[in-house]
Amino acid sequence: MESIYDRYGLELWEKFVAGAGSFNTEQLKLLSDAFKDSTKVLDLGIGLGNLAKILVSQGKIVYGVDIRRDSLDYAQRKVGSEDLGKLVLVERDVRDLNFNNEFDGASIVSNVADFGDLNPVFSGVYRALQNNGYFAMTGVESSQLERMNELRRNETELAIQEGRLFFTPDEVKKLQKEGKNLEKMKEGLSKVIDSSERTTDALIRNGFRVLRKQGFYHDTCYFVLAQK
């Protein structure tokens, strides 16, 4: 399946996601707070590298795993050359982790649904974590996907009107084109399975203790904190 990054491009997708509203800031605050006592964190599907940048700036070592080379390169540029020693990039499928008791934290930033069967991912994370290590993640409640998209769309439009967000003419054309494609994709999107219940069930099945589960961004999304 074609990635959202392929359709928009990394830079435009980040601008679209992080440029307005509270969704991204809320999830990054929840995740970074979960690792306040961690020193070495495994970031699964590093994507745009936003969480990795925060954690590295706090002095933590971050291993960023992603199957996409362009995402790894993008995250590396975002972290910057001064802190590259604290960021280790691993080009690999997250379902094929081979770490053992190396980390005291692990994260997933809103891409739980992309991983398909969660058992090989979560069992790999369980092996990778030290005893009492934390596993924190965010996701989107599938039943609330349309509401979430509407909220984000409204916030983006408001930010543009107020001059807090600006898109170039080429970016506008691309967004308009993808907006039409998104209408065609609605049937497929409705079949995307992601929920706090599905995630917590998989965590428990793979040996984790669920410490905390809460909604955020008007309860359209979820945050889960678990421990080995």
Short mmCIF file of C-alpha atoms in Angstrom, two decimals:
data_model
loop_
_atom_site.label_atom_id
_atom_site.label_comp_id
_atom_site.label_asym_id
_atom_site.label_seq_id
_atom_site.Cartn_x
_atom_site.Cartn_y
_atom_site.Cartn_z
CA MET A 1 0.00 0.00 0.00
CA GLU A 2 1.29 3.48 -0.86
CA SER A 3 2.43 5.42 2.19
CA ILE A 4 1.03 8.81 3.16
CA TYR A 5 4.64 10.01 2.89
CA ASP A 6 4.76 8.90 -0.75
CA ARG A 7 1.64 10.86 -1.62
CA TYR A 8 2.44 14.09 0.20
CA GLY A 9 6.20 14.03 0.65
CA LEU A 10 7.79 14.19 4.10
CA GLU A 11 8.10 17.98 4.29
CA LEU A 12 4.53 18.75 3.21
CA TRP A 13 3.05 16.03 5.40
CA GLU A 14 4.87 17.39 8.44
CA LYS A 15 3.66 20.89 7.66
CA PHE A 16 0.13 19.58 7.28
CA VAL A 17 0.26 17.55 10.52
CA ALA A 18 2.27 19.82 12.80
CA GLY A 19 1.48 23.21 11.31
CA ALA A 20 -1.75 23.85 13.18
CA GLY A 21 -3.86 22.59 16.05
CA SER A 22 -3.03 20.65 19.15
CA PHE A 23 -2.96 17.04 17.93
CA ASN A 24 0.79 16.75 17.45
CA THR A 25 1.77 18.83 20.48
CA GLU A 26 -0.57 16.81 22.71
CA GLN A 27 0.79 13.44 21.64
CA LEU A 28 4.44 14.51 21.83
CA LYS A 29 3.93 15.86 25.36
CA LEU A 30 2.31 12.62 26.52
CA LEU A 31 5.05 10.49 24.99
CA SER A 32 8.05 12.55 26.08
CA ASP A 33 6.69 12.80 29.65
CA ALA A 34 6.44 9.00 29.74
CA PHE A 35 10.21 8.75 29.25
CA LYS A 36 11.32 11.36 31.79
CA ASP A 37 13.34 8.73 33.68
CA SER A 38 14.50 6.75 30.62
CA THR A 39 18.01 6.94 29.18
CA LYS A 40 17.84 4.76 26.05
CA VAL A 41 14.65 4.66 23.96
CA LEU A 42 13.66 2.53 20.97
CA ASP A 43 11.52 4.63 18.59
CA LEU A 44 9.52 2.34 16.29
CA GLY A 45 8.70 3.83 12.91
CA ILE A 46 10.66 7.03 13.53
CA GLY A 47 8.78 8.75 10.71
CA LEU A 48 9.28 12.51 10.87
CA GLY A 49 11.60 12.27 13.88
CA ASN A 50 9.69 14.71 16.10
CA LEU A 51 9.76 12.57 19.24
CA ALA A 52 13.37 11.54 18.62
CA LYS A 53 14.41 15.19 18.47
CA ILE A 54 12.77 15.95 21.82
CA LEU A 55 14.26 12.90 23.54
CA VAL A 56 17.74 13.52 22.16
CA SER A 57 17.55 17.16 23.30
CA GLN A 58 16.87 15.79 26.80
CA GLY A 59 20.12 13.82 26.68
CA LYS A 60 18.66 10.40 25.91
CA ILE A 61 20.04 7.88 23.43
CA VAL A 62 17.44 7.10 20.75
CA TYR A 63 17.44 4.16 18.35
CA GLY A 64 15.16 5.08 15.48
CA VAL A 65 13.82 2.10 13.51
CA ASP A 66 12.13 2.58 10.15
CA ILE A 67 11.80 0.59 6.95
CA ARG A 68 12.09 3.82 4.92
CA ARG A 69 15.55 5.23 4.28
CA ASP A 70 14.12 8.67 3.49
CA SER A 71 12.43 8.83 6.90
CA LEU A 72 15.69 7.94 8.64
CA ASP A 73 17.57 10.60 6.69
CA TYR A 74 14.83 13.15 7.43
CA ALA A 75 15.01 12.40 11.16
CA GLN A 76 18.79 12.66 11.10
CA ARG A 77 18.63 16.11 9.53
CA LYS A 78 16.03 17.20 12.06
CA VAL A 79 18.09 16.13 15.06
CA GLY A 80 21.10 17.97 13.65
CA SER A 81 24.80 17.25 13.53
CA GLU A 82 25.54 18.31 17.12
CA ASP A 83 23.46 15.49 18.59
CA LEU A 84 23.98 12.77 16.00
CA GLY A 85 25.94 10.68 18.49
CA LYS A 86 22.74 10.26 20.50
CA LEU A 87 20.68 9.08 17.52
CA VAL A 88 21.22 5.60 16.09
CA LEU A 89 19.34 4.86 12.87
CA VAL A 90 18.24 1.33 12.05
CA GLU A 91 16.78 0.56 8.61
CA ARG A 92 14.57 -2.42 9.39
CA ASP A 93 11.00 -3.61 9.55
CA VAL A 94 9.69 -3.15 13.10
CA ARG A 95 8.33 -6.70 12.96
CA ASP A 96 11.89 -7.99 12.74
CA LEU A 97 13.59 -6.53 15.83
CA ASN A 98 16.63 -8.36 17.19
CA PHE A 99 17.44 -6.47 20.40
CA ASN A 100 17.65 -8.10 23.82
CA ASN A 101 17.29 -6.23 27.14
CA GLU A 102 18.93 -3.10 25.71
CA PHE A 103 16.38 -0.32 26.31
CA ASP A 104 14.49 1.21 29.22
CA GLY A 105 11.90 2.79 26.93
CA ALA A 106 10.14 2.18 23.60
CA SER A 107 7.69 4.30 21.62
CA ILE A 108 5.21 4.27 18.75
CA VAL A 109 3.95 7.64 17.48
CA SER A 110 0.50 7.30 15.86
CA ASN A 111 1.39 4.48 13.50
CA VAL A 112 0.17 1.41 15.38
CA ALA A 113 -2.28 0.66 12.57
CA ASP A 114 0.54 0.59 10.00
CA PHE A 115 2.14 -2.45 11.65
CA GLY A 116 -0.68 -4.91 10.94
CA ASP A 117 -0.46 -7.87 13.31
CA LEU A 118 0.79 -6.37 16.57
CA ASN A 119 2.04 -9.63 18.10
CA PRO A 120 5.44 -9.82 16.34
CA VAL A 121 6.01 -6.11 16.99
CA PHE A 122 5.08 -6.18 20.66
CA SER A 123 6.91 -9.45 21.36
CA GLY A 124 10.03 -7.91 19.79
CA VAL A 125 9.68 -4.82 21.96
CA TYR A 126 9.22 -7.00 25.04
CA ARG A 127 12.53 -8.72 24.33
CA ALA A 128 14.23 -5.41 23.60
CA LEU A 129 13.20 -3.82 26.90
CA GLN A 130 14.90 -4.26 30.23
CA ASN A 131 12.74 -5.32 33.17
CA ASN A 132 10.43 -2.46 34.22
CA GLY A 133 11.09 -0.67 30.92
CA TYR A 134 8.29 1.53 29.59
CA PHE A 135 6.44 1.15 26.29
CA ALA A 136 4.39 4.23 25.33
CA MET A 137 2.33 4.76 22.20
CA THR A 138 -0.34 6.90 20.59
CA GLY A 139 -2.96 5.87 18.07
CA VAL A 140 -6.25 6.89 16.49
CA GLU A 141 -9.56 5.38 17.51
CA SER A 142 -10.87 4.06 14.18
CA SER A 143 -14.44 4.87 15.16
CA GLN A 144 -13.40 8.53 15.55
CA LEU A 145 -11.28 8.87 12.39
CA GLU A 146 -13.70 11.08 10.46
CA ARG A 147 -14.23 13.35 13.46
CA MET A 148 -10.48 13.65 13.98
CA ASN A 149 -9.91 14.56 10.33
CA GLU A 150 -12.65 17.18 10.52
CA LEU A 151 -11.12 18.73 13.65
CA ARG A 152 -7.70 18.91 12.07
CA ARG A 153 -9.11 20.32 8.83
CA ASN A 154 -10.94 23.08 10.73
CA GLU A 155 -7.82 23.95 12.73
CA THR A 156 -5.72 24.09 9.57
CA GLU A 157 -8.21 26.39 7.84
CA LEU A 158 -8.28 28.70 10.87
CA ALA A 159 -4.47 28.82 11.03
CA ILE A 160 -4.32 29.78 7.35
CA GLN A 161 -6.92 32.51 7.84
CA GLU A 162 -5.00 33.92 10.81
CA GLY A 163 -1.67 33.79 8.97
CA ARG A 164 -0.13 31.19 11.30
CA LEU A 165 0.23 28.68 8.49
CA PHE A 166 1.15 29.23 4.86
CA PHE A 167 1.21 26.86 1.90
CA THR A 168 2.89 27.66 -1.41
CA PRO A 169 0.78 27.45 -4.61
CA ASP A 170 2.43 24.11 -5.48
CA GLU A 171 1.67 22.76 -2.01
CA VAL A 172 -1.95 23.88 -2.29
CA LYS A 173 -2.30 22.04 -5.62
CA LYS A 174 -0.86 18.88 -4.08
CA LEU A 175 -3.14 19.10 -1.06
CA GLN A 176 -6.16 19.64 -3.30
CA LYS A 177 -5.20 16.66 -5.43
CA GLU A 178 -4.71 14.45 -2.39
CA GLY A 179 -7.98 15.70 -0.95
CA LYS A 180 -9.77 14.31 -3.99
CA ASN A 181 -7.82 11.06 -3.71
CA LEU A 182 -8.77 10.87 -0.05
CA GLU A 183 -12.44 10.87 -0.98
CA LYS A 184 -11.80 7.84 -3.18
CA MET A 185 -9.89 6.17 -0.36
CA LYS A 186 -12.63 6.53 2.27
CA GLU A 187 -13.81 2.96 1.84
CA GLY A 188 -10.30 1.70 2.48
CA LEU A 189 -9.78 4.04 5.42
CA SER A 190 -12.97 2.79 7.02
CA LYS A 191 -11.40 -0.67 7.16
CA VAL A 192 -8.30 0.52 9.03
CA ILE A 193 -8.32 -1.16 12.42
CA ASP A 194 -6.88 0.79 15.33
CA SER A 195 -8.26 1.24 18.82
CA SER A 196 -7.08 1.52 22.39
CA GLU A 197 -8.84 -1.77 23.16
CA ARG A 198 -7.06 -3.66 20.37
CA THR A 199 -3.71 -2.19 21.43
CA THR A 200 -4.08 -2.93 25.14
CA ASP A 201 -5.25 -6.48 24.41
CA ALA A 202 -2.12 -7.07 22.32
CA LEU A 203 0.10 -5.60 25.04
CA ILE A 204 -1.34 -7.88 27.71
CA ARG A 205 -1.13 -10.87 25.39
CA ASN A 206 2.59 -10.22 24.97
CA GLY A 207 3.39 -9.93 28.67
CA PHE A 208 3.08 -6.18 29.33
CA ARG A 209 1.30 -4.51 32.23
CA VAL A 210 -0.88 -1.62 31.09
CA LEU A 211 -0.29 1.27 33.49
CA ARG A 212 -2.32 3.99 31.86
CA LYS A 213 -4.78 4.51 29.02
CA GLN A 214 -6.34 7.84 28.14
CA GLY A 215 -7.92 9.72 25.28
CA PHE A 216 -6.57 12.95 23.84
CA TYR A 217 -7.37 15.38 21.04
CA HIS A 218 -11.06 15.49 21.93
CA ASP A 219 -10.97 11.73 22.62
CA THR A 220 -10.44 10.86 18.96
CA CYS A 221 -6.97 9.48 19.76
CA TYR A 222 -5.49 7.39 22.54
CA PHE A 223 -2.33 7.20 24.62
CA VAL A 224 -1.24 3.97 26.29
CA LEU A 225 1.64 3.45 28.71
CA ALA A 226 2.73 -0.10 29.49
CA GLN A 227 5.61 -1.69 31.37
CA LYS A 228 7.57 -4.90 31.04
#
